[in-house]
């Protein structure tokens, strides 16, 4: 499982200086011919930059355009307009032969693994090397390294039908890394796996990113995937990127409604039904104001509720909450109820601490 | 049954095997590329040429819908051009091949189309050329299906070969008609049918076994 990664060493570890982004999408639009012949717009003006060595997660509902987006990066799809620059080359303008060559430095893994059933694990990993014209001895050495990297040396002669889902994805990862790519594209690579296997595949990807300095672009509809390995996130909806940035910032201060709905139950943002059902937009006599407090970064661990009670004598009623860690930083959400007359004082008090507040409504 | 009759059956069996083997071989050589092209030249596919694809499709369908006995007679000039004569066992190989080629092409097209599109996408993603995709992905993955298709084609050819007696092609079918039916020798007819049944059984079980051996999609114990 923990093979010495040094063996794969011709990958330079140059993550310290953020230079030109390794992947850059400029003003991308993509229009398909629909079933009835009418054009269907899949992407509408997408700009995206992925720095070398980073992990970018693109999240969106099905049909949001994320599959099209990731396929633009290795030229499986051509943009209708705009440019796709990968490692300095304009992928969208390369002729076929040059594009095939460029694809060797862009690995890809898939939701359904896409392994050849007629080849063993080792033969599947060897395939991109055969295609690239490596000699037999070089292929053998490289395949062993890769199988060791993904922890499957003992399964080298197994056919995919004899492997579990997680093992198949490991073979897929080894195959994607065969030609020493600079970018790894992950197309819903864990969506067909159970949570535990997902965990182990994500750990492997994180390790590859950290130790090989490989840039990873992944698409998913699962917030948990983004949370566990991505450093940057882009939220895509209706062919547009509606929100993007550092995972911690986007997750703790979601601006767009789609992002919020994805976050929903992930970080305790969804209200428990007994609160949600009673929530009123206007205060009533004797009702309480419901406030959502977002704890981020340095203030995530401050005992603000205790201070609220001690300094101002306001007794808050805790309705829901969770504490979490995103991208290695603590964050939390707390939903509290306070008497209507104390609402303004409470909010001002919380703002002093730099906490995010949002009045959700009122409950009787 | 007289020794003479046994000798006749043996030589007819030899003729049938010869006609079937040669025509199946040539038809496979022609049908394989044709089938691959049919399977990969549709709109948006590897060798996209939708009009050529449609044109070939029409020709293949036309050839396949012509009753074999009519085909045999209709292409006599072509047979003479290729074989130098239109009569005899070797000449019979021409119509058999002409009939089997589009059949095999369709079977191979079907087997290739069964290959998961995701594999083509994966191969494109790691930089394979269309030819590499055909040779290293599509054919190996379709092999179990191709083996079954070719088995079916050989079995059909054994049936077709019974009709080439009409142009002096000889073989088991011809023997059965001339001796068993026209001279009313039911035991000859029976012997011919038994030999045909055995032939088909043997071909089918070899094909099934081969396909199973090639198929790694299911676990073997």
PDB file of N, CA and C in Angstrom, chain A residues 141-214:
ATOM      1  N   UNK A 141       8.900  -2.684 -15.973  1.00  0.00           N
ATOM      2  CA  UNK A 141       9.377  -1.976 -14.775  1.00  0.00           C
ATOM      3  C   UNK A 141       8.353  -0.950 -14.316  1.00  0.00           C
ATOM      4  N   UNK A 142       7.886  -0.166 -15.264  1.00  0.00           N
ATOM      5  CA  UNK A 142       6.948   0.912 -14.942  1.00  0.00           C
ATOM      6  C   UNK A 142       5.647   0.349 -14.353  1.00  0.00           C
ATOM      7  N   UNK A 143       5.144  -0.727 -14.942  1.00  0.00           N
ATOM      8  CA  UNK A 143       3.894  -1.323 -14.462  1.00  0.00           C
ATOM      9  C   UNK A 143       4.052  -1.801 -13.018  1.00  0.00           C
ATOM     10  N   UNK A 144       5.193  -2.408 -12.714  1.00  0.00           N
ATOM     11  CA  UNK A 144       5.421  -2.861 -11.339  1.00  0.00           C
ATOM     12  C   UNK A 144       5.434  -1.684 -10.356  1.00  0.00           C
ATOM     13  N   UNK A 145       6.108  -0.614 -10.744  1.00  0.00           N
ATOM     14  CA  UNK A 145       6.136   0.594  -9.906  1.00  0.00           C
ATOM     15  C   UNK A 145       4.720   1.095  -9.623  1.00  0.00           C
ATOM     16  N   UNK A 146       3.950   1.161 -10.701  1.00  0.00           N
ATOM     17  CA  UNK A 146       2.603   1.717 -10.581  1.00  0.00           C
ATOM     18  C   UNK A 146       1.705   0.832  -9.732  1.00  0.00           C
ATOM     19  N   UNK A 147       1.803  -0.484  -9.944  1.00  0.00           N
ATOM     20  CA  UNK A 147       0.971  -1.390  -9.150  1.00  0.00           C
ATOM     21  C   UNK A 147       1.360  -1.310  -7.684  1.00  0.00           C
ATOM     22  N   UNK A 148       2.656  -1.128  -7.419  1.00  0.00           N
ATOM     23  CA  UNK A 148       3.104  -0.976  -6.035  1.00  0.00           C
ATOM     24  C   UNK A 148       2.551   0.330  -5.455  1.00  0.00           C
ATOM     25  N   UNK A 149       2.575   1.365  -6.256  1.00  0.00           N
ATOM     26  CA  UNK A 149       2.076   2.671  -5.810  1.00  0.00           C
ATOM     27  C   UNK A 149       0.617   2.596  -5.358  1.00  0.00           C
ATOM     28  N   UNK A 150      -0.192   1.860  -6.130  1.00  0.00           N
ATOM     29  CA  UNK A 150      -1.615   1.796  -5.777  1.00  0.00           C
ATOM     30  C   UNK A 150      -1.926   0.588  -4.898  1.00  0.00           C
ATOM     31  N   UNK A 151      -0.899  -0.143  -4.491  1.00  0.00           N
ATOM     32  CA  UNK A 151      -1.090  -1.241  -3.556  1.00  0.00           C
ATOM     33  C   UNK A 151      -1.720  -2.481  -4.157  1.00  0.00           C
ATOM     34  N   UNK A 152      -1.419  -2.777  -5.408  1.00  0.00           N
ATOM     35  CA  UNK A 152      -2.052  -3.930  -6.054  1.00  0.00           C
ATOM     36  C   UNK A 152      -1.047  -4.910  -6.653  1.00  0.00           C
ATOM     37  N   UNK A 153       0.191  -4.882  -6.141  1.00  0.00           N
ATOM     38  CA  UNK A 153       1.213  -5.758  -6.726  1.00  0.00           C
ATOM     39  C   UNK A 153       0.775  -7.218  -6.745  1.00  0.00           C
ATOM     40  N   UNK A 154       0.058  -7.631  -5.694  1.00  0.00           N
ATOM     41  CA  UNK A 154      -0.335  -9.041  -5.619  1.00  0.00           C
ATOM     42  C   UNK A 154      -1.510  -9.386  -6.529  1.00  0.00           C
ATOM     43  N   UNK A 155      -2.111  -8.378  -7.146  1.00  0.00           N
ATOM     44  CA  UNK A 155      -3.255  -8.650  -8.026  1.00  0.00           C
ATOM     45  C   UNK A 155      -2.893  -8.455  -9.492  1.00  0.00           C
ATOM     46  N   UNK A 156      -1.603  -8.421  -9.790  1.00  0.00           N
ATOM     47  CA  UNK A 156      -1.196  -8.040 -11.152  1.00  0.00           C
ATOM     48  C   UNK A 156      -1.796  -8.919 -12.223  1.00  0.00           C
ATOM     49  N   UNK A 157      -2.008 -10.216 -11.912  1.00  0.00           N
ATOM     50  CA  UNK A 157      -2.502 -11.115 -12.952  1.00  0.00           C
ATOM     51  C   UNK A 157      -3.998 -11.380 -12.861  1.00  0.00           C
ATOM     52  N   UNK A 158      -4.703 -10.553 -12.099  1.00  0.00           N
ATOM     53  CA  UNK A 158      -6.152 -10.721 -12.003  1.00  0.00           C
ATOM     54  C   UNK A 158      -6.846  -9.930 -13.105  1.00  0.00           C
ATOM     55  N   UNK A 159      -7.942 -10.492 -13.588  1.00  0.00           N
ATOM     56  CA  UNK A 159      -8.770  -9.763 -14.547  1.00  0.00           C
ATOM     57  C   UNK A 159      -9.711  -8.845 -13.775  1.00  0.00           C
ATOM     58  N   UNK A 160     -10.166  -7.754 -14.399  1.00  0.00           N
ATOM     59  CA  UNK A 160     -11.052  -6.829 -13.684  1.00  0.00           C
ATOM     60  C   UNK A 160     -12.257  -7.525 -13.039  1.00  0.00           C
ATOM     61  N   UNK A 161     -12.785  -8.567 -13.691  1.00  0.00           N
ATOM     62  CA  UNK A 161     -13.958  -9.250 -13.117  1.00  0.00           C
ATOM     63  C   UNK A 161     -13.623  -9.933 -11.795  1.00  0.00           C
ATOM     64  N   UNK A 162     -12.327 -10.097 -11.512  1.00  0.00           N
ATOM     65  CA  UNK A 162     -11.931 -10.736 -10.258  1.00  0.00           C
ATOM     66  C   UNK A 162     -11.563  -9.714  -9.187  1.00  0.00           C
ATOM     67  N   UNK A 163     -11.754  -8.424  -9.504  1.00  0.00           N
ATOM     68  CA  UNK A 163     -11.372  -7.371  -8.560  1.00  0.00           C
ATOM     69  C   UNK A 163     -12.606  -6.662  -8.008  1.00  0.00           C
ATOM     70  N   UNK A 164     -12.465  -6.084  -6.815  1.00  0.00           N
ATOM     71  CA  UNK A 164     -13.556  -5.293  -6.242  1.00  0.00           C
ATOM     72  C   UNK A 164     -13.566  -3.913  -6.892  1.00  0.00           C
ATOM     73  N   UNK A 165     -14.623  -3.148  -6.634  1.00  0.00           N
ATOM     74  CA  UNK A 165     -14.735  -1.808  -7.213  1.00  0.00           C
ATOM     75  C   UNK A 165     -13.539  -0.934  -6.872  1.00  0.00           C
ATOM     76  N   UNK A 166     -13.147  -0.951  -5.614  1.00  0.00           N
ATOM     77  CA  UNK A 166     -12.024  -0.132  -5.178  1.00  0.00           C
ATOM     78  C   UNK A 166     -10.728  -0.554  -5.856  1.00  0.00           C
ATOM     79  N   UNK A 167     -10.544  -1.878  -5.993  1.00  0.00           N
ATOM     80  CA  UNK A 167      -9.337  -2.364  -6.660  1.00  0.00           C
ATOM     81  C   UNK A 167      -9.340  -1.970  -8.130  1.00  0.00           C
ATOM     82  N   UNK A 168     -10.525  -2.027  -8.756  1.00  0.00           N
ATOM     83  CA  UNK A 168     -10.606  -1.618 -10.158  1.00  0.00           C
ATOM     84  C   UNK A 168     -10.215  -0.159 -10.303  1.00  0.00           C
ATOM     85  N   UNK A 169     -10.698   0.683  -9.376  1.00  0.00           N
ATOM     86  CA  UNK A 169     -10.357   2.105  -9.485  1.00  0.00           C
ATOM     87  C   UNK A 169      -8.867   2.317  -9.254  1.00  0.00           C
ATOM     88  N   UNK A 170      -8.259   1.488  -8.405  1.00  0.00           N
ATOM     89  CA  UNK A 170      -6.804   1.596  -8.215  1.00  0.00           C
ATOM     90  C   UNK A 170      -6.069   1.260  -9.502  1.00  0.00           C
ATOM     91  N   UNK A 171      -6.558   0.234 -10.204  1.00  0.00           N
ATOM     92  CA  UNK A 171      -5.955  -0.089 -11.504  1.00  0.00           C
ATOM     93  C   UNK A 171      -6.136   1.110 -12.446  1.00  0.00           C
ATOM     94  N   UNK A 172      -7.348   1.702 -12.400  1.00  0.00           N
ATOM     95  CA  UNK A 172      -7.618   2.877 -13.235  1.00  0.00           C
ATOM     96  C   UNK A 172      -6.658   4.014 -12.929  1.00  0.00           C
ATOM     97  N   UNK A 173      -6.378   4.218 -11.657  1.00  0.00           N
ATOM     98  CA  UNK A 173      -5.460   5.285 -11.255  1.00  0.00           C
ATOM     99  C   UNK A 173      -4.039   4.966 -11.743  1.00  0.00           C
ATOM    100  N   UNK A 174      -3.630   3.706 -11.552  1.00  0.00           N
ATOM    101  CA  UNK A 174      -2.294   3.313 -12.017  1.00  0.00           C
ATOM    102  C   UNK A 174      -2.181   3.521 -13.521  1.00  0.00           C
ATOM    103  N   UNK A 175      -3.233   3.159 -14.260  1.00  0.00           N
ATOM    104  CA  UNK A 175      -3.216   3.334 -15.711  1.00  0.00           C
ATOM    105  C   UNK A 175      -3.122   4.817 -16.066  1.00  0.00           C
ATOM    106  N   UNK A 176      -3.887   5.643 -15.330  1.00  0.00           N
ATOM    107  CA  UNK A 176      -3.893   7.073 -15.626  1.00  0.00           C
ATOM    108  C   UNK A 176      -2.532   7.707 -15.356  1.00  0.00           C
ATOM    109  N   UNK A 177      -1.780   7.127 -14.407  1.00  0.00           N
ATOM    110  CA  UNK A 177      -0.483   7.706 -14.044  1.00  0.00           C
ATOM    111  C   UNK A 177       0.661   7.150 -14.884  1.00  0.00           C
ATOM    112  N   UNK A 178       0.349   6.162 -15.732  1.00  0.00           N
ATOM    113  CA  UNK A 178       1.407   5.407 -16.414  1.00  0.00           C
ATOM    114  C   UNK A 178       2.394   6.301 -17.158  1.00  0.00           C
ATOM    115  N   UNK A 179       1.878   7.273 -17.894  1.00  0.00           N
ATOM    116  CA  UNK A 179       2.769   8.067 -18.741  1.00  0.00           C
ATOM    117  C   UNK A 179       3.225   9.352 -18.043  1.00  0.00           C
ATOM    118  N   UNK A 180       3.296   9.320 -16.710  1.00  0.00           N
ATOM    119  CA  UNK A 180       3.767  10.472 -15.936  1.00  0.00           C
ATOM    120  C   UNK A 180       3.043  11.768 -16.254  1.00  0.00           C
ATOM    121  N   UNK A 181       1.727  11.768 -16.114  1.00  0.00           N
ATOM    122  CA  UNK A 181       0.993  12.982 -16.471  1.00  0.00           C
ATOM    123  C   UNK A 181       1.254  14.120 -15.484  1.00  0.00           C
ATOM    124  N   UNK A 182       0.928  15.335 -15.920  1.00  0.00           N
ATOM    125  CA  UNK A 182       1.049  16.486 -15.023  1.00  0.00           C
ATOM    126  C   UNK A 182      -0.295  16.809 -14.390  1.00  0.00           C
ATOM    127  N   UNK A 183      -1.351  16.355 -15.053  1.00  0.00           N
ATOM    128  CA  UNK A 183      -2.700  16.635 -14.557  1.00  0.00           C
ATOM    129  C   UNK A 183      -3.464  15.320 -14.521  1.00  0.00           C
ATOM    130  N   UNK A 184      -4.248  15.139 -13.464  1.00  0.00           N
ATOM    131  CA  UNK A 184      -5.121  13.966 -13.400  1.00  0.00           C
ATOM    132  C   UNK A 184      -6.567  14.455 -13.372  1.00  0.00           C
ATOM    133  N   UNK A 185      -7.356  13.960 -14.319  1.00  0.00           N
ATOM    134  CA  UNK A 185      -8.774  14.319 -14.353  1.00  0.00           C
ATOM    135  C   UNK A 185      -9.565  13.175 -13.741  1.00  0.00           C
ATOM    136  N   UNK A 186     -10.457  13.503 -12.829  1.00  0.00           N
ATOM    137  CA  UNK A 186     -11.246  12.470 -12.191  1.00  0.00           C
ATOM    138  C   UNK A 186     -12.722  12.728 -12.459  1.00  0.00           C
ATOM    139  N   UNK A 187     -13.322  11.819 -13.223  1.00  0.00           N
ATOM    140  CA  UNK A 187     -14.719  11.968 -13.619  1.00  0.00           C
ATOM    141  C   UNK A 187     -15.589  11.122 -12.692  1.00  0.00           C
ATOM    142  N   UNK A 188     -16.044  11.713 -11.610  1.00  0.00           N
ATOM    143  CA  UNK A 188     -16.911  11.008 -10.650  1.00  0.00           C
ATOM    144  C   UNK A 188     -16.282   9.679 -10.223  1.00  0.00           C
ATOM    145  N   UNK A 189     -14.975   9.702  -9.959  1.00  0.00           N
ATOM    146  CA  UNK A 189     -14.247   8.442  -9.769  1.00  0.00           C
ATOM    147  C   UNK A 189     -14.702   7.641  -8.566  1.00  0.00           C
ATOM    148  N   UNK A 190     -15.386   8.258  -7.626  1.00  0.00           N
ATOM    149  CA  UNK A 190     -15.799   7.505  -6.446  1.00  0.00           C
ATOM    150  C   UNK A 190     -17.308   7.323  -6.367  1.00  0.00           C
ATOM    151  N   UNK A 191     -18.015   7.779  -7.400  1.00  0.00           N
ATOM    152  CA  UNK A 191     -19.481   7.767  -7.307  1.00  0.00           C
ATOM    153  C   UNK A 191     -20.070   6.369  -7.327  1.00  0.00           C
ATOM    154  N   UNK A 192     -19.303   5.385  -7.846  1.00  0.00           N
ATOM    155  CA  UNK A 192     -19.849   4.027  -7.882  1.00  0.00           C
ATOM    156  C   UNK A 192     -19.320   3.186  -6.722  1.00  0.00           C
ATOM    157  N   UNK A 193     -18.677   3.841  -5.749  1.00  0.00           N
ATOM    158  CA  UNK A 193     -18.042   3.084  -4.663  1.00  0.00           C
ATOM    159  C   UNK A 193     -18.755   3.336  -3.329  1.00  0.00           C
ATOM    160  N   UNK A 194     -18.619   2.396  -2.417  1.00  0.00           N
ATOM    161  CA  UNK A 194     -19.218   2.587  -1.100  1.00  0.00           C
ATOM    162  C   UNK A 194     -18.369   3.581  -0.299  1.00  0.00           C
ATOM    163  N   UNK A 195     -18.929   4.139   0.790  1.00  0.00           N
ATOM    164  CA  UNK A 195     -18.229   5.222   1.503  1.00  0.00           C
ATOM    165  C   UNK A 195     -16.821   4.851   1.960  1.00  0.00           C
ATOM    166  N   UNK A 196     -16.644   3.629   2.423  1.00  0.00           N
ATOM    167  CA  UNK A 196     -15.331   3.252   2.929  1.00  0.00           C
ATOM    168  C   UNK A 196     -14.299   3.181   1.803  1.00  0.00           C
ATOM    169  N   UNK A 197     -14.707   2.578   0.699  1.00  0.00           N
ATOM    170  CA  UNK A 197     -13.817   2.491  -0.455  1.00  0.00           C
ATOM    171  C   UNK A 197     -13.540   3.882  -1.015  1.00  0.00           C
ATOM    172  N   UNK A 198     -14.585   4.727  -1.047  1.00  0.00           N
ATOM    173  CA  UNK A 198     -14.420   6.106  -1.479  1.00  0.00           C
ATOM    174  C   UNK A 198     -13.305   6.774  -0.685  1.00  0.00           C
ATOM    175  N   UNK A 199     -13.378   6.591   0.633  1.00  0.00           N
ATOM    176  CA  UNK A 199     -12.383   7.128   1.553  1.00  0.00           C
ATOM    177  C   UNK A 199     -10.966   6.705   1.126  1.00  0.00           C
ATOM    178  N   UNK A 200     -10.805   5.408   0.860  1.00  0.00           N
ATOM    179  CA  UNK A 200      -9.453   4.927   0.582  1.00  0.00           C
ATOM    180  C   UNK A 200      -8.962   5.413  -0.778  1.00  0.00           C
ATOM    181  N   UNK A 201      -9.877   5.538  -1.733  1.00  0.00           N
ATOM    182  CA  UNK A 201      -9.475   6.056  -3.055  1.00  0.00           C
ATOM    183  C   UNK A 201      -9.106   7.537  -2.933  1.00  0.00           C
ATOM    184  N   UNK A 202      -9.897   8.288  -2.159  1.00  0.00           N
ATOM    185  CA  UNK A 202      -9.588   9.714  -1.983  1.00  0.00           C
ATOM    186  C   UNK A 202      -8.254   9.896  -1.262  1.00  0.00           C
ATOM    187  N   UNK A 203      -7.990   9.030  -0.287  1.00  0.00           N
ATOM    188  CA  UNK A 203      -6.699   9.089   0.410  1.00  0.00           C
ATOM    189  C   UNK A 203      -5.555   8.861  -0.573  1.00  0.00           C
ATOM    190  N   UNK A 204      -5.763   7.877  -1.462  1.00  0.00           N
ATOM    191  CA  UNK A 204      -4.730   7.584  -2.458  1.00  0.00           C
ATOM    192  C   UNK A 204      -4.506   8.799  -3.359  1.00  0.00           C
ATOM    193  N   UNK A 205      -5.605   9.416  -3.798  1.00  0.00           N
ATOM    194  CA  UNK A 205      -5.473  10.598  -4.670  1.00  0.00           C
ATOM    195  C   UNK A 205      -4.764  11.733  -3.936  1.00  0.00           C
ATOM    196  N   UNK A 206      -5.119  11.917  -2.652  1.00  0.00           N
ATOM    197  CA  UNK A 206      -4.489  12.986  -1.878  1.00  0.00           C
ATOM    198  C   UNK A 206      -2.992  12.718  -1.736  1.00  0.00           C
ATOM    199  N   UNK A 207      -2.641  11.439  -1.551  1.00  0.00           N
ATOM    200  CA  UNK A 207      -1.238  11.076  -1.392  1.00  0.00           C
ATOM    201  C   UNK A 207      -0.481  11.324  -2.701  1.00  0.00           C
ATOM    202  N   UNK A 208      -1.112  10.970  -3.811  1.00  0.00           N
ATOM    203  CA  UNK A 208      -0.477  11.182  -5.112  1.00  0.00           C
ATOM    204  C   UNK A 208      -0.263  12.678  -5.350  1.00  0.00           C
ATOM    205  N   UNK A 209      -1.270  13.467  -4.972  1.00  0.00           N
ATOM    206  CA  UNK A 209      -1.150  14.920  -5.121  1.00  0.00           C
ATOM    207  C   UNK A 209      -0.001  15.458  -4.281  1.00  0.00           C
ATOM    208  N   UNK A 210       0.060  14.995  -3.033  1.00  0.00           N
ATOM    209  CA  UNK A 210       1.066  15.524  -2.120  1.00  0.00           C
ATOM    210  C   UNK A 210       2.473  15.060  -2.502  1.00  0.00           C
ATOM    211  N   UNK A 211       2.591  13.783  -2.835  1.00  0.00           N
ATOM    212  CA  UNK A 211       3.934  13.247  -3.027  1.00  0.00           C
ATOM    213  C   UNK A 211       4.455  13.398  -4.445  1.00  0.00           C
ATOM    214  N   UNK A 212       3.569  13.388  -5.421  1.00  0.00           N
ATOM    215  CA  UNK A 212       4.036  13.538  -6.801  1.00  0.00           C
ATOM    216  C   UNK A 212       3.835  14.956  -7.319  1.00  0.00           C
ATOM    217  N   UNK A 213       3.108  15.757  -6.564  1.00  0.00           N
ATOM    218  CA  UNK A 213       2.848  17.123  -7.003  1.00  0.00           C
ATOM    219  C   UNK A 213       1.930  17.184  -8.218  1.00  0.00           C
ATOM    220  N   UNK A 214       1.165  16.118  -8.398  1.00  0.00           N
ATOM    221  CA  UNK A 214       0.264  16.042  -9.538  1.00  0.00           C
ATOM    222  C   UNK A 214      -0.954  16.949  -9.320  1.00  0.00           C
TER     223      UNK A 214
END
